[in-house]
Amino acid sequence: MSSLVYCRRFLLRSSSSIDSVHSSSISWFLLSSRRRTLSSVSDTKTEDAKRKRPPLKSFTVNYLVNSCGLSLESAKSRSRFVKFSSSKRPDSVLALLKNNGFTFEQITRVVKSFPSILIVNPDAVLLPKLLFFRSIGLTSADTAKLISNCPTTLSLSLQNRLIPCYDSLKSILVEKESILKCLRRGYWIFTLDTVKYLAARLSLCRDAGVKDQSIRRLVQNGPLVFFCSERKFNEVLTRVRSFGFDPKKMYFIHAMLVFFHVSESTVERKFELYQQFGWSRGEFVAAFMRFPNCVKISDEKIKGTMEYLVNNAGLKASAVAMQPFVLGLSLEKRIKPRNMVISDLLSKGFVKKEDLNYFQILKVKECVFVDKFVLKFQQVSSLQPSL
């Protein structure tokens, strides 16, 4: 009897357990099916969205090519640094640049060098900087040229870099026009820590005996020299001093500008060239100190000018060394035409050789020369006013 009761209870429990497992299996199956269905619907929606919206990189590349003028290869390269799915922000940036005097070519150059400019807020970030450049006296054309030559200028902080840079230049150059000349020659200056550079360079120049007036001239006319590396600046300063230039004279600065671009070997080669026309080393040094650019003139121009002055104009090479500025004058546009006029006047007896200062004749302005040597004898000679 007890065995029979036990078997019945066992069967009831087994049946209940089987029903429970079966029910759980059904529930799990239904839940999994529902999840797969929802996942399938979600994937379908995502795929549809992808098909409707073009790939981000593809949109950016197309915009860089079609709206900014970049080549396909360049656009693909720049798309690594900037990505956008809408043209709204980039269009507003391009419009701002165009409205502020940038040409399409300049815009292309800016975007190529600084592609992330296309996602910068134009009104909050770019416009205040453009207004700053205008406030210091740069024209729209000046600003466009400065920025297109150094696009990262627009990435610099207005308060922490641009304004302090301008103030530091003003502390040494004083006059606004002098600052503008410096900026037009050194469009990259805003990228430098000018406060630091000025302090170091002023100390070196003053210790060498260079006057502040000469320093201002160097900053204004030769920012590339003044703001070069410390090693290069010291090298140039040492070369000029060792050559014998007086730091208290303005030609000291002229020599620095020349030595920055001309190596020692080039200076020596130029001396050998002038030596062919009879210059001694002393005359070469004297000529260089009077007219430092005499070592920057091309070999061809040196030969042509010296040969004409010595062989045609009848000047002594030593005399040219004393007035080396003539080497910088145009042979075809000034020296030859004026020499022909003077030769004609001499041959006709209108002037005497001993009364003429040939170098002064070459130096005076065109209007003075015409008035004194052409119009004066026009009525009694065959010379034409155009000469």
XYZ file of C-alpha atoms in Angstrom:
387
model
C 0.000 0.000 0.000
C 2.762 2.447 0.944
C 4.645 1.588 -2.252
C 1.621 2.389 -4.343
C 1.202 5.795 -2.696
C 4.865 6.589 -3.250
C 4.675 5.745 -6.973
C 1.620 7.960 -7.436
C 3.328 10.915 -5.757
C 6.455 10.402 -7.888
C 4.435 10.369 -11.095
C 2.574 13.547 -10.133
C 5.826 15.393 -9.367
C 7.438 14.209 -12.614
C 4.455 15.298 -14.634
C 4.516 18.735 -12.985
C 8.259 19.112 -13.653
C 7.865 18.156 -17.298
C 5.051 20.676 -17.758
C 7.174 23.347 -16.140
C 10.161 22.672 -18.399
C 7.935 22.585 -21.449
C 6.353 25.885 -20.489
C 9.779 27.506 -19.914
C 11.041 26.276 -23.280
C 8.055 27.767 -25.037
C 8.494 31.104 -23.254
C 12.214 31.242 -24.093
C 11.500 30.454 -27.738
C 8.847 33.151 -28.000
C 11.118 35.733 -26.312
C 14.056 34.885 -28.580
C 11.891 35.090 -31.663
C 10.620 38.495 -30.588
C 14.165 39.737 -29.988
C 15.289 38.512 -33.393
C 12.336 40.236 -34.990
C 13.044 43.548 -33.230
C 16.752 43.257 -34.071
C 15.912 42.554 -37.700
C 13.616 45.582 -37.843
C 16.293 47.768 -36.210
C 18.985 46.575 -38.642
C 16.657 47.227 -41.552
C 16.018 50.794 -40.347
C 19.774 51.399 -39.892
C 20.553 50.119 -43.371
C 17.801 52.299 -44.831
C 19.208 55.338 -43.009
C 22.693 54.605 -44.324
C 21.367 54.319 -47.856
C 19.508 57.629 -47.530
C 22.465 59.514 -45.940
C 25.797 59.602 -47.868
C 28.947 58.423 -46.019
C 30.501 61.188 -43.851
C 33.928 61.001 -45.439
C 32.494 60.949 -48.946
C 30.438 64.099 -48.255
C 33.471 65.914 -46.836
C 35.701 64.976 -49.755
C 33.119 66.102 -52.303
C 32.686 69.424 -50.499
C 36.425 70.055 -50.350
C 36.679 69.413 -54.089
C 33.566 71.177 -55.338
C 33.305 74.124 -52.936
C 36.900 74.710 -51.835
C 38.848 73.933 -54.996
C 41.044 71.153 -53.617
C 42.204 68.333 -55.847
C 40.663 64.924 -55.164
C 43.904 63.606 -53.748
C 44.339 66.634 -51.506
C 40.703 66.470 -50.387
C 41.046 62.810 -49.380
C 44.165 63.663 -47.391
C 42.551 66.636 -45.607
C 39.375 64.698 -44.834
C 41.351 62.867 -42.159
C 41.430 66.099 -40.131
C 37.910 67.384 -40.661
C 34.546 65.689 -41.192
C 31.029 67.060 -41.534
C 27.693 65.807 -42.869
C 26.126 69.202 -43.584
C 27.347 72.154 -45.622
C 25.707 74.743 -43.362
C 28.748 75.551 -41.197
C 31.369 75.272 -43.976
C 29.235 77.464 -46.257
C 29.042 80.173 -43.593
C 32.842 80.060 -43.131
C 33.482 80.395 -46.856
C 30.962 83.228 -47.108
C 32.690 85.103 -44.292
C 36.101 84.794 -45.962
C 34.721 85.841 -49.341
C 32.927 88.853 -47.856
C 36.193 89.938 -46.245
C 38.174 90.114 -49.477
C 39.532 86.583 -49.875
C 39.827 85.360 -53.449
C 38.841 81.792 -54.321
C 42.519 80.879 -54.716
C 43.296 82.278 -51.258
C 40.359 80.404 -49.743
C 41.625 77.191 -51.337
C 45.061 77.793 -49.837
C 43.577 78.449 -46.393
C 41.402 75.328 -46.409
C 44.235 73.184 -47.747
C 46.551 74.242 -44.923
C 43.928 74.570 -42.188
C 40.952 72.332 -43.097
C 39.413 72.425 -39.615
C 38.567 76.090 -40.229
C 35.442 74.790 -41.980
C 33.904 73.622 -38.692
C 34.854 76.705 -36.647
C 32.092 79.072 -35.577
C 32.591 81.960 -38.030
C 30.831 84.654 -36.024
C 32.217 83.778 -32.593
C 35.770 82.758 -33.549
C 36.788 84.045 -36.989
C 35.024 87.395 -37.317
C 36.564 88.974 -34.165
C 40.043 88.167 -35.506
C 39.313 89.633 -38.919
C 37.959 92.765 -37.232
C 41.141 92.965 -35.155
C 43.340 92.937 -38.260
C 41.200 95.687 -39.738
C 41.449 97.723 -36.518
C 45.261 97.782 -36.602
C 45.254 99.197 -40.129
C 45.532 96.180 -42.404
C 43.340 96.388 -45.489
C 41.112 93.508 -46.548
C 43.693 92.610 -49.193
C 46.507 92.730 -46.620
C 44.575 90.512 -44.227
C 43.668 88.004 -46.939
C 47.301 87.836 -48.041
C 48.592 87.458 -44.487
C 46.150 84.684 -43.605
C 46.397 82.812 -46.905
C 50.186 82.758 -46.489
C 49.899 81.569 -42.885
C 46.392 80.106 -42.363
C 47.095 78.853 -38.833
C 47.031 82.501 -37.748
C 43.257 82.091 -37.504
C 43.707 79.252 -35.020
C 45.559 81.510 -32.573
C 43.923 83.093 -29.548
C 42.960 86.714 -30.051
C 43.526 87.678 -26.421
C 46.530 85.469 -25.653
C 48.504 85.717 -28.896
C 47.359 88.180 -31.573
C 46.879 91.257 -29.377
C 50.044 90.667 -27.257
C 52.049 90.171 -30.456
C 50.857 93.479 -31.885
C 51.519 95.279 -28.593
C 55.072 93.927 -28.431
C 55.793 95.160 -31.970
C 54.315 98.531 -31.085
C 56.640 98.799 -28.084
C 59.692 98.885 -30.386
C 58.328 100.222 -33.693
C 55.942 102.795 -32.146
C 54.441 104.063 -35.418
C 51.488 102.153 -36.875
C 52.837 102.365 -40.422
C 56.127 100.810 -39.309
C 54.223 97.944 -37.686
C 52.215 97.380 -40.863
C 55.398 97.290 -42.971
C 56.809 94.694 -40.611
C 53.653 92.558 -40.791
C 53.492 92.775 -44.590
C 57.055 91.468 -44.779
C 56.609 88.946 -41.965
C 53.113 87.465 -42.323
C 54.108 84.601 -39.975
C 55.038 86.876 -37.046
C 51.776 86.240 -35.181
C 52.715 82.568 -34.859
C 55.784 83.513 -32.788
C 56.117 84.429 -29.137
C 57.249 87.923 -30.086
C 57.488 89.103 -26.480
C 60.174 86.491 -25.816
C 61.949 87.059 -29.152
C 62.041 90.849 -28.764
C 63.552 90.713 -25.292
C 66.352 88.369 -26.398
C 67.162 90.153 -29.677
C 67.094 93.639 -28.159
C 69.561 92.526 -25.517
C 71.960 91.070 -28.123
C 71.789 94.134 -30.378
C 72.212 96.671 -27.599
C 75.127 94.730 -26.122
C 76.770 94.861 -29.566
C 76.358 98.641 -29.651
C 73.499 98.823 -32.168
C 71.315 101.893 -31.667
C 67.567 101.577 -31.118
C 66.897 103.499 -34.324
C 68.841 100.883 -36.276
C 67.107 98.073 -34.403
C 63.728 99.510 -35.391
C 64.853 99.584 -39.001
C 65.875 95.914 -38.772
C 62.546 94.862 -37.247
C 60.597 96.848 -39.840
C 62.546 95.903 -42.962
C 63.991 92.551 -41.984
C 61.629 90.651 -39.672
C 62.904 87.401 -41.170
C 66.368 88.294 -39.873
C 65.320 89.720 -36.523
C 63.011 86.809 -35.660
C 65.223 84.005 -36.957
C 66.678 81.351 -34.643
C 69.050 82.498 -31.926
C 71.911 80.511 -33.462
C 71.438 82.099 -36.891
C 71.016 85.587 -35.433
C 74.244 85.329 -33.440
C 76.053 84.002 -36.506
C 74.940 86.957 -38.657
C 75.742 89.469 -35.927
C 79.232 88.030 -35.485
C 79.986 88.016 -39.228
C 78.955 91.653 -39.647
C 81.047 92.774 -36.692
C 84.099 90.800 -37.838
C 83.825 92.353 -41.313
C 84.406 95.768 -39.767
C 80.985 97.416 -39.893
C 80.362 100.061 -37.257
C 77.308 99.022 -35.173
C 76.465 102.687 -34.659
C 75.948 103.173 -38.409
C 72.819 102.237 -40.341
C 74.870 100.202 -42.812
C 75.447 97.723 -40.002
C 71.791 96.760 -40.356
C 72.023 96.671 -44.160
C 74.951 94.283 -43.825
C 72.952 92.050 -41.470
C 70.175 91.831 -44.046
C 72.700 90.818 -46.702
C 74.713 88.373 -44.590
C 71.528 86.589 -43.567
C 70.978 85.560 -47.197
C 74.560 85.338 -48.453
C 77.058 82.736 -47.266
C 80.745 83.391 -46.655
C 81.681 81.340 -49.714
C 79.393 83.490 -51.882
C 80.962 86.696 -50.567
C 84.417 85.325 -51.398
C 83.287 84.321 -54.896
C 81.938 87.820 -55.509
C 85.269 89.317 -54.442
C 87.096 87.128 -56.964
C 84.699 88.341 -59.658
C 85.266 92.029 -58.857
C 88.967 91.303 -58.637
C 88.911 90.420 -62.339
C 88.149 94.110 -63.016
C 91.020 95.317 -60.850
C 89.473 95.702 -57.407
C 91.772 95.073 -54.472
C 90.416 93.424 -51.324
C 90.460 96.809 -49.637
C 88.359 98.324 -52.441
C 85.969 95.382 -52.293
C 85.514 95.808 -48.532
C 85.007 99.564 -48.988
C 82.427 98.974 -51.734
C 80.645 96.351 -49.654
C 80.458 98.688 -46.667
C 78.984 101.453 -48.837
C 76.627 99.191 -50.743
C 76.194 95.745 -49.083
C 73.912 94.570 -51.875
C 76.886 94.459 -54.233
C 77.392 90.838 -53.139
C 73.736 89.925 -53.820
C 73.817 91.016 -57.459
C 74.001 88.177 -59.974
C 77.344 87.344 -61.571
C 75.928 88.111 -65.003
C 74.792 91.603 -63.993
C 78.097 92.358 -62.286
C 80.039 91.410 -65.406
C 77.756 93.305 -67.775
C 77.657 96.490 -65.708
C 81.386 96.582 -64.890
C 82.363 95.918 -68.506
C 80.114 98.700 -69.785
C 81.174 101.253 -67.164
C 84.875 100.563 -67.702
C 84.991 99.925 -71.454
C 82.169 102.139 -72.795
C 81.720 104.881 -70.221
C 85.448 105.129 -69.604
C 85.273 104.924 -65.825
C 88.015 103.423 -63.683
C 87.174 100.291 -61.727
C 88.483 101.944 -58.560
C 86.032 104.828 -59.106
C 83.137 102.360 -59.323
C 84.305 100.843 -56.024
C 83.908 104.282 -54.467
C 80.373 104.657 -55.906
C 79.109 101.048 -55.864
C 75.427 102.053 -55.914
C 75.674 102.181 -59.726
C 75.970 98.382 -59.704
C 72.371 98.205 -58.550
C 71.036 100.372 -61.379
C 69.485 98.903 -64.500
C 72.044 98.684 -67.282
C 69.484 98.746 -70.099
C 66.973 101.209 -68.637
C 69.240 103.770 -66.993
C 72.991 103.429 -67.478
C 73.094 102.892 -71.257
C 70.411 105.471 -72.242
C 71.928 108.217 -70.086
C 75.450 107.455 -71.263
C 74.270 107.740 -74.873
C 72.732 111.153 -74.192
C 75.841 112.453 -72.459
C 78.088 111.065 -75.202
C 76.009 112.851 -77.829
C 76.172 116.133 -75.906
C 79.943 115.784 -75.544
C 80.434 115.040 -79.235
C 78.450 118.171 -80.192
C 80.272 120.335 -77.706
C 77.202 121.234 -75.646
C 78.859 120.084 -72.424
C 82.430 119.577 -71.221
C 83.641 116.367 -69.649
C 85.347 118.144 -66.754
C 82.036 119.767 -65.835
C 80.215 116.473 -65.531
C 79.851 114.207 -62.499
C 79.047 110.900 -64.165
C 77.876 109.189 -60.981
C 75.588 112.088 -60.133
C 74.156 111.931 -63.645
C 73.274 108.268 -63.079
C 71.914 108.926 -59.602
C 69.429 111.751 -60.226
C 65.769 111.086 -60.884
C 64.523 110.712 -64.440
C 62.647 114.025 -64.424
C 65.760 115.910 -63.276
C 67.945 114.246 -65.909
C 65.487 114.980 -68.730
C 65.092 118.601 -67.688
C 68.840 119.222 -67.361
C 70.276 117.248 -70.256
C 67.436 116.694 -72.770
C 64.928 119.544 -72.755
C 67.644 122.135 -72.269
C 69.309 121.173 -75.558
C 66.227 120.020 -77.447
C 66.053 123.087 -79.662
C 69.659 122.831 -80.800
C 70.195 119.095 -81.020
C 68.686 116.042 -82.581
C 67.980 114.449 -79.205
C 64.427 113.289 -78.607
C 62.519 114.143 -75.394
C 61.860 110.438 -74.797
C 65.538 109.911 -74.121
